[in-house]
CSV table of C-alpha atoms and ligand atoms in Angstrom, one decimal:
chain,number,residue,atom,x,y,z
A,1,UNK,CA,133.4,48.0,54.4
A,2,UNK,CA,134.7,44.4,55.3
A,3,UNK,CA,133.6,43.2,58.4
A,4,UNK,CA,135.4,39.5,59.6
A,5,UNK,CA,132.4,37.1,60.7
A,6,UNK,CA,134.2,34.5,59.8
A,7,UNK,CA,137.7,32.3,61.4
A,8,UNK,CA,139.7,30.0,59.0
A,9,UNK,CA,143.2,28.7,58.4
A,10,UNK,CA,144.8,30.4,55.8
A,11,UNK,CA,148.2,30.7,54.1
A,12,UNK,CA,149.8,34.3,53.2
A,13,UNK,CA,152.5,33.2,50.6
A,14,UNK,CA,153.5,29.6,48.7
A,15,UNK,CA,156.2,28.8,51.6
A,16,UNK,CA,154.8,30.0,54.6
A,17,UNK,CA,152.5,27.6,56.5
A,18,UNK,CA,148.8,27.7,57.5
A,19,UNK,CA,148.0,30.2,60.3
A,20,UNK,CA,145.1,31.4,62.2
A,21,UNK,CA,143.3,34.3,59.7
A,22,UNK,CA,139.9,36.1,60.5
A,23,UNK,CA,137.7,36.3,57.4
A,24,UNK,CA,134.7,37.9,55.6
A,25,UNK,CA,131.4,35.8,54.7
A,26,UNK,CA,129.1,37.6,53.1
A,27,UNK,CA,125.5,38.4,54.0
A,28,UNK,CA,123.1,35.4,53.1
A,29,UNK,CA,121.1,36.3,50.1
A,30,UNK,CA,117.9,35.6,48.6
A,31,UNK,CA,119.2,31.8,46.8
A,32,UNK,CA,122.0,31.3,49.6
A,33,UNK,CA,122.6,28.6,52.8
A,34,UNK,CA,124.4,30.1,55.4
A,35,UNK,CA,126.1,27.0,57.0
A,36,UNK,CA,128.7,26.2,60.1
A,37,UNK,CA,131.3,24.0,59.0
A,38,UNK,CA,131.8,20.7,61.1
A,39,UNK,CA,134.1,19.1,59.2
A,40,UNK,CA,136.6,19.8,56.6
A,41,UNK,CA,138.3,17.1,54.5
A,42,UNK,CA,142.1,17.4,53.3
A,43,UNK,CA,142.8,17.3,50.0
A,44,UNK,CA,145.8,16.9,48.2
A,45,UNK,CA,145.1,20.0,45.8
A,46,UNK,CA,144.8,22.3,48.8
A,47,UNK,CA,148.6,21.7,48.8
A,48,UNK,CA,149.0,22.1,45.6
A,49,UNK,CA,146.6,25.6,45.1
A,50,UNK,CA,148.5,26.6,48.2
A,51,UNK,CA,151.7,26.1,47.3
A,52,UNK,CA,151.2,27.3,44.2
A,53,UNK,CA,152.3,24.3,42.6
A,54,UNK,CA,149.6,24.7,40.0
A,55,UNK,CA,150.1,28.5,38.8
A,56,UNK,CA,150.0,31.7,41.3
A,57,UNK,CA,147.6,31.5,44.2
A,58,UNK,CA,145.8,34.3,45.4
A,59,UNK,CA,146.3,35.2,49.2
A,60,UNK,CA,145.5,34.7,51.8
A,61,UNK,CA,144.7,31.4,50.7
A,62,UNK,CA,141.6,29.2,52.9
A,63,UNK,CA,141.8,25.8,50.9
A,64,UNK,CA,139.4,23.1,51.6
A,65,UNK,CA,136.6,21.7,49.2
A,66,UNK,CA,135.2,18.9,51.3
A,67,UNK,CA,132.8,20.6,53.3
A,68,UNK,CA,129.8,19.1,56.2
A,69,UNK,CA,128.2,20.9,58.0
A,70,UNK,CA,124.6,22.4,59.3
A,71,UNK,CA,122.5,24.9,57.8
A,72,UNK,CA,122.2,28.1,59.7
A,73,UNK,CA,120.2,30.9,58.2
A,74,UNK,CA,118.4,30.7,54.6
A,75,UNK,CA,117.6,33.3,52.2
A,76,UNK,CA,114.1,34.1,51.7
A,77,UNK,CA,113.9,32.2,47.8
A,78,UNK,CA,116.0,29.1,49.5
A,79,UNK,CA,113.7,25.7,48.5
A,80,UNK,CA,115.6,23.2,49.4
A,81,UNK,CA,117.2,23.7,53.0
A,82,UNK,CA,116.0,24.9,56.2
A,83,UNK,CA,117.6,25.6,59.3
A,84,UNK,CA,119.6,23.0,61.3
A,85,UNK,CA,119.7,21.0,58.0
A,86,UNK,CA,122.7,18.9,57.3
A,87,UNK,CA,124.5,20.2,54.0
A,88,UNK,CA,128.0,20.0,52.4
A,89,UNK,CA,129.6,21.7,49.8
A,90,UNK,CA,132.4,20.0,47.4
A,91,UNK,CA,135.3,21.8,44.9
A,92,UNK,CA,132.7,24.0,42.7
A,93,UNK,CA,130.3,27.4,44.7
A,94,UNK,CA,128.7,28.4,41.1
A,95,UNK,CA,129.3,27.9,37.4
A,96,UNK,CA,128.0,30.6,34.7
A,97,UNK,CA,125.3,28.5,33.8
A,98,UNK,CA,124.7,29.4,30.7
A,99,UNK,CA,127.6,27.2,28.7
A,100,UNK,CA,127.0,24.2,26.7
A,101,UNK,CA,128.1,22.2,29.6
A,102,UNK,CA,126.3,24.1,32.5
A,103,UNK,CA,123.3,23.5,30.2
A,104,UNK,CA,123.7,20.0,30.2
A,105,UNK,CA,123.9,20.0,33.9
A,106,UNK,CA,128.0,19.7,33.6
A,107,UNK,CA,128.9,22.2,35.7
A,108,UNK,CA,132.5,21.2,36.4
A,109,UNK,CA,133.1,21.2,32.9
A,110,UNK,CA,132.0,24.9,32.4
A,111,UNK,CA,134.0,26.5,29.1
A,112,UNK,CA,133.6,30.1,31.3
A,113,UNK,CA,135.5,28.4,34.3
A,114,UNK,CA,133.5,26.9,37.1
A,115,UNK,CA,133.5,29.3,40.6
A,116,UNK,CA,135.6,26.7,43.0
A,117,UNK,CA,135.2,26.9,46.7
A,118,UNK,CA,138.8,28.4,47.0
A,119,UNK,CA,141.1,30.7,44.7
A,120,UNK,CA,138.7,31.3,42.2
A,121,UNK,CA,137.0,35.3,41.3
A,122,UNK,CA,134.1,35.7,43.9
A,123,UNK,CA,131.7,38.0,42.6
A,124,UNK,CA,130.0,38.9,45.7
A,125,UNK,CA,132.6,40.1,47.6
A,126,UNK,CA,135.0,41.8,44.9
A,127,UNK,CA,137.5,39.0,46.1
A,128,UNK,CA,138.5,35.8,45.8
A,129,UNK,CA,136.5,32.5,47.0
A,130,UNK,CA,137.9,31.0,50.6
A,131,UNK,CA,137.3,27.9,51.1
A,132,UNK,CA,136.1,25.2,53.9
A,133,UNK,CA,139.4,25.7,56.6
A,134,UNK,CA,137.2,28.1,58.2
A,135,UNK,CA,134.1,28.2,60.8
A,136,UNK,CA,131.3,28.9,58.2
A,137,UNK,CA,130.6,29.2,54.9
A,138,UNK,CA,127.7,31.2,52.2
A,139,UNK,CA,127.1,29.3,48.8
A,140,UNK,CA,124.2,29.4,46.3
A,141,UNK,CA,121.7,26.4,47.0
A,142,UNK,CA,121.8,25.2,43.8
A,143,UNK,CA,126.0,24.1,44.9
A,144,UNK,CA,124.9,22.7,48.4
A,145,UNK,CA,124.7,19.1,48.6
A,146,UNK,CA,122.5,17.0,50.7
A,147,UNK,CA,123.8,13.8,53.1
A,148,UNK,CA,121.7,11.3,53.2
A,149,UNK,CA,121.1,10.0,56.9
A,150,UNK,CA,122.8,7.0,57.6
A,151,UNK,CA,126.0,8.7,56.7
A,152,UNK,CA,128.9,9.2,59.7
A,153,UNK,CA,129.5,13.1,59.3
A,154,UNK,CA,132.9,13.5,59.5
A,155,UNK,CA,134.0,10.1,57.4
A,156,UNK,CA,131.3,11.2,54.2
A,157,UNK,CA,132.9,14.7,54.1
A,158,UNK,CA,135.9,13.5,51.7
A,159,UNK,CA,133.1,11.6,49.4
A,160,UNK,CA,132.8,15.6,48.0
A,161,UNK,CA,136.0,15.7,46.2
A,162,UNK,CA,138.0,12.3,46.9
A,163,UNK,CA,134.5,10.7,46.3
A,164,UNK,CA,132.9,12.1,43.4
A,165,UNK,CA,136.3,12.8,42.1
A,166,UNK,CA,136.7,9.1,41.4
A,167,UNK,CA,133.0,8.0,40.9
A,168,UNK,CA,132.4,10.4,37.8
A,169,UNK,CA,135.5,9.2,35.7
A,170,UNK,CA,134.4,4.9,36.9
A,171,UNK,CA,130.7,5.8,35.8
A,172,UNK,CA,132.0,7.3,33.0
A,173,UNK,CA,134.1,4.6,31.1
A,174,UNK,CA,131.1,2.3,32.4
A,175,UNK,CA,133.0,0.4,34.9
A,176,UNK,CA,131.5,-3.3,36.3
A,177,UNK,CA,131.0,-6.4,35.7
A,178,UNK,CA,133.7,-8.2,33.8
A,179,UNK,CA,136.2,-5.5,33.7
A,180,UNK,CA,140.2,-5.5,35.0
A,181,UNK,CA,140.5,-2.0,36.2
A,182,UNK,CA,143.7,-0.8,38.5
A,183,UNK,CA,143.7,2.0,40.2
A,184,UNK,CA,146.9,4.0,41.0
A,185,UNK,CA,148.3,5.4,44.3
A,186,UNK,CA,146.5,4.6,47.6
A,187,UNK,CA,145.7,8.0,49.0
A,188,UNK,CA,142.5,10.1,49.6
A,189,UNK,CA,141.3,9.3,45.7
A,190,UNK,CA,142.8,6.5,45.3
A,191,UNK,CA,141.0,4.5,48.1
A,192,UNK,CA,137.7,5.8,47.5
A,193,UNK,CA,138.4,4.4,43.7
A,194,UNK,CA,138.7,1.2,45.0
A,195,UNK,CA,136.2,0.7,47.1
A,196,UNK,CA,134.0,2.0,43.8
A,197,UNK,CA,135.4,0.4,41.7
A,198,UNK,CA,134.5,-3.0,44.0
A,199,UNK,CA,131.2,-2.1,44.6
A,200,UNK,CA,130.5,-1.4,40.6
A,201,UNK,CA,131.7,-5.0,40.3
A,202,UNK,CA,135.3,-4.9,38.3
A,203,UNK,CA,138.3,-6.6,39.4
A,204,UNK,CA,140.2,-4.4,40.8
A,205,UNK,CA,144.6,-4.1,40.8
A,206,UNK,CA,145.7,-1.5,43.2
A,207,UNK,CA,148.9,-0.1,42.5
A,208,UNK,CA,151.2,1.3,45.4
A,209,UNK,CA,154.7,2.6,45.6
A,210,UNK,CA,154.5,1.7,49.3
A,211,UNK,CA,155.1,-1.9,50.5
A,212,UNK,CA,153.2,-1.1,53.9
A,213,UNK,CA,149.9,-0.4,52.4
A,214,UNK,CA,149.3,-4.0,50.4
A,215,UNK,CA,147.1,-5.2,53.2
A,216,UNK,CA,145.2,-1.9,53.8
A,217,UNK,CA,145.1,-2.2,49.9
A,218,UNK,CA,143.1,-5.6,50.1
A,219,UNK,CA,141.3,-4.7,53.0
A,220,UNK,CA,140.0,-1.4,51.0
A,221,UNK,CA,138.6,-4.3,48.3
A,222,UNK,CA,141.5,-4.5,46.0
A,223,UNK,CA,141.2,-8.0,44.4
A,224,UNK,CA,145.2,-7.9,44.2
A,225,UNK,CA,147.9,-5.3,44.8
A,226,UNK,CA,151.1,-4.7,43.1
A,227,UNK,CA,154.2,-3.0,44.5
A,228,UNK,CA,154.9,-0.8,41.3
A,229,UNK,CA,158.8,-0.7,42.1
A,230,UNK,CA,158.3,-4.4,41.3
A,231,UNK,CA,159.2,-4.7,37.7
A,232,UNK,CA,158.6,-8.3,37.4
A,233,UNK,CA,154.8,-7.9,38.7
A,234,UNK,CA,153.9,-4.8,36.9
A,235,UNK,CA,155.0,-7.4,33.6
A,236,UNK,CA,153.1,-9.5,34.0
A,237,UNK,CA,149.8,-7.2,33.8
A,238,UNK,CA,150.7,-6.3,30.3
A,239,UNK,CA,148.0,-4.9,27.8
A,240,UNK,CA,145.4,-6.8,30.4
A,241,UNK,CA,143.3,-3.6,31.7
A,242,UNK,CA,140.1,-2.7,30.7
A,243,UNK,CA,140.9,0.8,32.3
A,244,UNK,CA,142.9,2.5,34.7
A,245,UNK,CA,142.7,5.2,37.4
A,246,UNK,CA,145.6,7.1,38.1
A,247,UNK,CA,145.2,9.3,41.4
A,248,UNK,CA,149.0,10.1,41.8
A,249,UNK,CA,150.2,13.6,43.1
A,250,UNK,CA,153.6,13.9,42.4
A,251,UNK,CA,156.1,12.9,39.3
A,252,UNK,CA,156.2,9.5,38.2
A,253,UNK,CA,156.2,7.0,34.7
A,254,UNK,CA,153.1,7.8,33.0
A,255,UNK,CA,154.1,4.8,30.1
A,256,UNK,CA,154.6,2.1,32.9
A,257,UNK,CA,150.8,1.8,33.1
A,258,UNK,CA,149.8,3.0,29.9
A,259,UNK,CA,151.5,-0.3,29.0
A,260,UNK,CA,149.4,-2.3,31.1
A,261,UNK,CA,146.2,-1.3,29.3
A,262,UNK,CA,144.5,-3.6,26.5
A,263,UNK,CA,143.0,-3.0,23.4
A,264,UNK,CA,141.3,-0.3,23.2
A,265,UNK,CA,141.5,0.5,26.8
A,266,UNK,CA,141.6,3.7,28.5
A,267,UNK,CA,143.9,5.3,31.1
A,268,UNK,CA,142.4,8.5,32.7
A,269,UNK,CA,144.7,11.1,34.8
A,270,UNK,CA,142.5,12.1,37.8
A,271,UNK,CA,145.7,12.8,40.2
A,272,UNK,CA,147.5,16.6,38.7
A,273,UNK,CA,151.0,17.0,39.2
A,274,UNK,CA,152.5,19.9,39.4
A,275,UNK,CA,154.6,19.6,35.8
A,276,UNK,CA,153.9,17.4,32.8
A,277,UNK,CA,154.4,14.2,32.3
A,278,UNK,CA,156.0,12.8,28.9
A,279,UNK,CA,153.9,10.6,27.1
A,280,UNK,CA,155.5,7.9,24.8
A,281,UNK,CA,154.0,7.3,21.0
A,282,UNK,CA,154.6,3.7,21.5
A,283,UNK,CA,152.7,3.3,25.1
A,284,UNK,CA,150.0,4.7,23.2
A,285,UNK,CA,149.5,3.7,19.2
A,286,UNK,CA,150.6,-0.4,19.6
A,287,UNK,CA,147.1,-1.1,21.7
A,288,UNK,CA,144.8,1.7,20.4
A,289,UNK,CA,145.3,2.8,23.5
A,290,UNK,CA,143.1,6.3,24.8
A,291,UNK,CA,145.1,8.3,27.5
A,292,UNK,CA,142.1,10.5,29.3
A,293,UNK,CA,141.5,13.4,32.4
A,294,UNK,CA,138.7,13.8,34.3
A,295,UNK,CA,137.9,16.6,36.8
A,296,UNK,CA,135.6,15.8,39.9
A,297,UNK,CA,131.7,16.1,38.8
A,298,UNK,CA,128.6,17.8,38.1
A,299,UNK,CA,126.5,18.7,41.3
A,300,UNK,CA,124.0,16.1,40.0
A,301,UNK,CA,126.3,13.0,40.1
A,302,UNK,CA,127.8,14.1,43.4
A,303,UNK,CA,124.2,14.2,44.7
A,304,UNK,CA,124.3,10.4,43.1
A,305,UNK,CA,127.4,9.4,44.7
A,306,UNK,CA,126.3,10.5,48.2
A,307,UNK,CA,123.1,8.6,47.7
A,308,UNK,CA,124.8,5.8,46.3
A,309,UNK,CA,127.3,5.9,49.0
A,310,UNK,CA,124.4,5.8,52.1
A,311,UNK,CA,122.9,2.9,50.0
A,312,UNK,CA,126.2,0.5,50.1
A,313,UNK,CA,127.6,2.0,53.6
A,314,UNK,CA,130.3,3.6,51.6
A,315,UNK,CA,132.5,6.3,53.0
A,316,UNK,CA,136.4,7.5,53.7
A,317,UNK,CA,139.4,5.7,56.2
A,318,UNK,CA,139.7,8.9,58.4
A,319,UNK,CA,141.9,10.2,60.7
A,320,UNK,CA,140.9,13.1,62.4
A,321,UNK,CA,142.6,16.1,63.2
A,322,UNK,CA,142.7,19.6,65.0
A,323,UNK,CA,142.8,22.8,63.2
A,324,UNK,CA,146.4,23.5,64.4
A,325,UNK,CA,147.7,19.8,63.1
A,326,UNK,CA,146.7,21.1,59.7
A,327,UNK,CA,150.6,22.1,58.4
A,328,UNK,CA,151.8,18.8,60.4
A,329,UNK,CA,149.2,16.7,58.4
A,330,UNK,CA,150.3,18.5,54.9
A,331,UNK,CA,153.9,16.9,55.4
A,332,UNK,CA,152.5,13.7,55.9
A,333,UNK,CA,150.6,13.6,53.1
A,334,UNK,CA,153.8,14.5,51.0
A,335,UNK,CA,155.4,11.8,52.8
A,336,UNK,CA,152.5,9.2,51.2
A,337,UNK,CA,152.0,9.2,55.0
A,338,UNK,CA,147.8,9.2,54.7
A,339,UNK,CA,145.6,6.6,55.8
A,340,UNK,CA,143.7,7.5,54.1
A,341,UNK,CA,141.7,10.9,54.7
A,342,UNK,CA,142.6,13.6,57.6
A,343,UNK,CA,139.5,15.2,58.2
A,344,UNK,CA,139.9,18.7,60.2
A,345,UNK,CA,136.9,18.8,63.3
A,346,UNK,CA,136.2,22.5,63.0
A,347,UNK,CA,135.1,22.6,66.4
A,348,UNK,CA,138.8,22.9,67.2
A,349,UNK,CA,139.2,26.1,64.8
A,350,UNK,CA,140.5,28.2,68.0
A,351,UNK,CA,143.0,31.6,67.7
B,401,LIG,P1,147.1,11.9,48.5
B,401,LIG,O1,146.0,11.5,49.4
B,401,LIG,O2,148.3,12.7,48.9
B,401,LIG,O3,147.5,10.6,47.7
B,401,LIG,C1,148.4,10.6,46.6
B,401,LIG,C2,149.0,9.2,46.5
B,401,LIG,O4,149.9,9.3,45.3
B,401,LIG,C3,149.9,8.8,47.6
B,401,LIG,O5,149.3,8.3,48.7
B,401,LIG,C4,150.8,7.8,46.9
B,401,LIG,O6,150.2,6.5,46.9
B,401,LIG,C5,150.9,8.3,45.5
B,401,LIG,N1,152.2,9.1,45.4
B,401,LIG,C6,152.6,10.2,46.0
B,401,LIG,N2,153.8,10.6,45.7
B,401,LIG,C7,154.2,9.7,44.8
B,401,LIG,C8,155.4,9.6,44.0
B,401,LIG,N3,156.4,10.5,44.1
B,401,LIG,N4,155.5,8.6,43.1
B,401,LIG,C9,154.5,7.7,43.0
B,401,LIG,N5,153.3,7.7,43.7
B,401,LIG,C10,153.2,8.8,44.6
B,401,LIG,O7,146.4,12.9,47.3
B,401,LIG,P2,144.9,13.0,46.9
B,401,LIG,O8,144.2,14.0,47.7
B,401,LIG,O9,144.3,11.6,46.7
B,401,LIG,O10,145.1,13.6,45.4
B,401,LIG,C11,145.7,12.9,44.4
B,401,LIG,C12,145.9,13.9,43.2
B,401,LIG,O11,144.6,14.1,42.6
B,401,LIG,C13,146.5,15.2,43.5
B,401,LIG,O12,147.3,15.7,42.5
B,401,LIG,C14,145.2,16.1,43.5
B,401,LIG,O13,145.5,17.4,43.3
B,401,LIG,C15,144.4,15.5,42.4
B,401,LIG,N6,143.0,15.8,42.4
B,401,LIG,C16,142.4,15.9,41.2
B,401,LIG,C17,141.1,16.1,41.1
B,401,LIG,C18,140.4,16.1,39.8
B,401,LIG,O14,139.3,16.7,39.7
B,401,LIG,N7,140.9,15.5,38.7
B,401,LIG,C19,140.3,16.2,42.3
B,401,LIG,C20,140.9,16.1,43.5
B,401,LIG,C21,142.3,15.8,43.5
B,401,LIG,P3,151.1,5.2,47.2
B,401,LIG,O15,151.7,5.4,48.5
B,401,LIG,O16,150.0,4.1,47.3
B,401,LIG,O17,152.1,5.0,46.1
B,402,LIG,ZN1,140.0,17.9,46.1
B,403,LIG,ZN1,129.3,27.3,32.2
């Protein structure tokens, strides 16, 4: 029988907007945290899955992936966190762990499909997964995170998929020291991959549609920012980049910046648009140029990135809101109207 023990946001079609939805959580079992959710990051893919922008969602739909919150019953084989623990949770819930990639500890790359923390098959309940709009949450300890103290609650919750989501793919092509790297789009990714790709030592070109955000931009730790409208400055970074980050939601010139990448240099797709985006033969072949995804991270490097992240006093630009500002704040981040994170405090999750 379903029982609701749960309140969340959800929406109930692609083009209706987010209302107030009881929900089912189920029982805690033997490897699960129970946890109440403090805060809730906004992610641009909530909009997308919502809307179904990416394919058919399944309703209602609770998005959110960029959980924080505090550990409030255990099951009886739980090792790793007690009650009144801080824990978070980020895009993935389980994996099938038994793939090439779960074996090697790359969960998000599971060939069966990863279980994310929203619109994915949940098991348990004979449903799908809800995800972190919502009072509380059950997930497998072995997909609960740690935050190290030291870390503000509410600005380190969008470090689990705006964080890691960007960290993964700069670890990855071995960012540093010594390397031109630009990232693309100042939003939720995009500034968490320049103030990574700072702190791993690279010189880093922010790229932004938006005139208004060049001085956030250098604030953030961009070594210089170009207006990409500006066809005379996006010239003159011809074939110069090591690598490139592009964290763009919507439409726009994939070949502008493959164009700007060296030798041998890579670009890697981290932002997912809802249609595809033509590729030229010529942005590609003249510089042996690679044209990469990436898709957030294992729960091992996200453990990494939070530690890392308490070590350098790293987290998110914030702006809080109330549950109810949730469909308010969606139009605002498809206005490029972000600055550079709303975080949801849950406390405000009222009927
Ligand atoms: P966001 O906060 O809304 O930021 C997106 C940024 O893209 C905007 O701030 C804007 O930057 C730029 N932009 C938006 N519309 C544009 C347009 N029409 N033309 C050019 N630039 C535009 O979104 P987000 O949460 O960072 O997510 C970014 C993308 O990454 C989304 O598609 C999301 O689904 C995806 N994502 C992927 C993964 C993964 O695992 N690969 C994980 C999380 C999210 P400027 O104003 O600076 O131009
Ligand atoms: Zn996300
Ligand atoms: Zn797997």
């Amino acid at each position: 029988m379903k029982t609701n023990n749960a309140k969340a946001y959800a929406a109930h079609s692609s083009t209706t907007s987010l209302t107030f939805t009881p929900i089912q959580r189920r029982e805690p079992g033997a490897h699960d945290v129970e946890m109440e959710i403090l805060y809730c990051g906004v992610c641009h893919s909530d909009i997308h899955t919502a809307r179904s922008e990416w394919g058919p969602a399944k309703y209602p739909c609770v998005p959110g992936h960029e959980i924080v919150g505090r550990v409030t019953r255990v099951g009886a084989g739980v090792t790793k966190f007690k009650v009144g623990d801080t824990s978070a949770v980020g895009c993935m819930v389980d994996s099938c762990r038994t793939c090439p990639s779960c074996q090697q500890g790359l969960e998000n790359y599971c060939t069966n499909g990863a279980t994310y923390t929203y619109n994915s098959l949940d098991g348990h309940l004979n449903t799908h997964t809800l995800g972190g709009y919502s009072s509380s949450i059950v997930v497998d300890e072995a997909f609960v995170l740690r935050v190290p103290a030291g870390l503000d609650l509410a600005s380190a919750a969008p470090l689990l998929c705006a964080g890691i989501t960007t960290y993964s793919p700069l670890r990855h092509w071995k960012v540093g020291p010594g390397m031109k790297v630009g990232i693309v789009g100042l939003g939720g990714l995009g500034h968490m991959g320049v103030k990574f790709a700072r702190a791993f030592g690279a010189h880093v070109v922010l790229f932004t549609t938006s005139p208004k955000k060049v001085a956030d931009g250098l604030k953030l730790g961009a070594n210089e920012v170009v207006v990409s409208t500006d066809a005379e400055a996006m010239k003159q970074h011809r074939s110069s980049f090591d690598f490139i980050l592009d964290c763009v939601s919507a439409q726009h010139d994939i070949n502008a910046y493959l164009q700007l990448i060296k030798l041998n240099g890579t670009l890697t797709l981290v932002g997912a648009p809802e249609h595809p985006l033509p590729v030229s033969a010529f942005s590609l072949l003249g510089q042996r140029r690679s044209f990469a995804g990436s898709g957030i991270g294992s729960i091992a490097e996200t453990q990494e990135m939070l530690d890392f992240c308490a070590e350098h006093g790293i987290t998110s630009e914030i702006e809080m809101i109330r549950m109810d500002q949730i469909n308010e704040a969606w139009e605002r981040m498809i206005k490029q109207d972000v600055h550079y994170r709303f975080v949801i405090d849950m406390a405000t999750l009222q009927e």
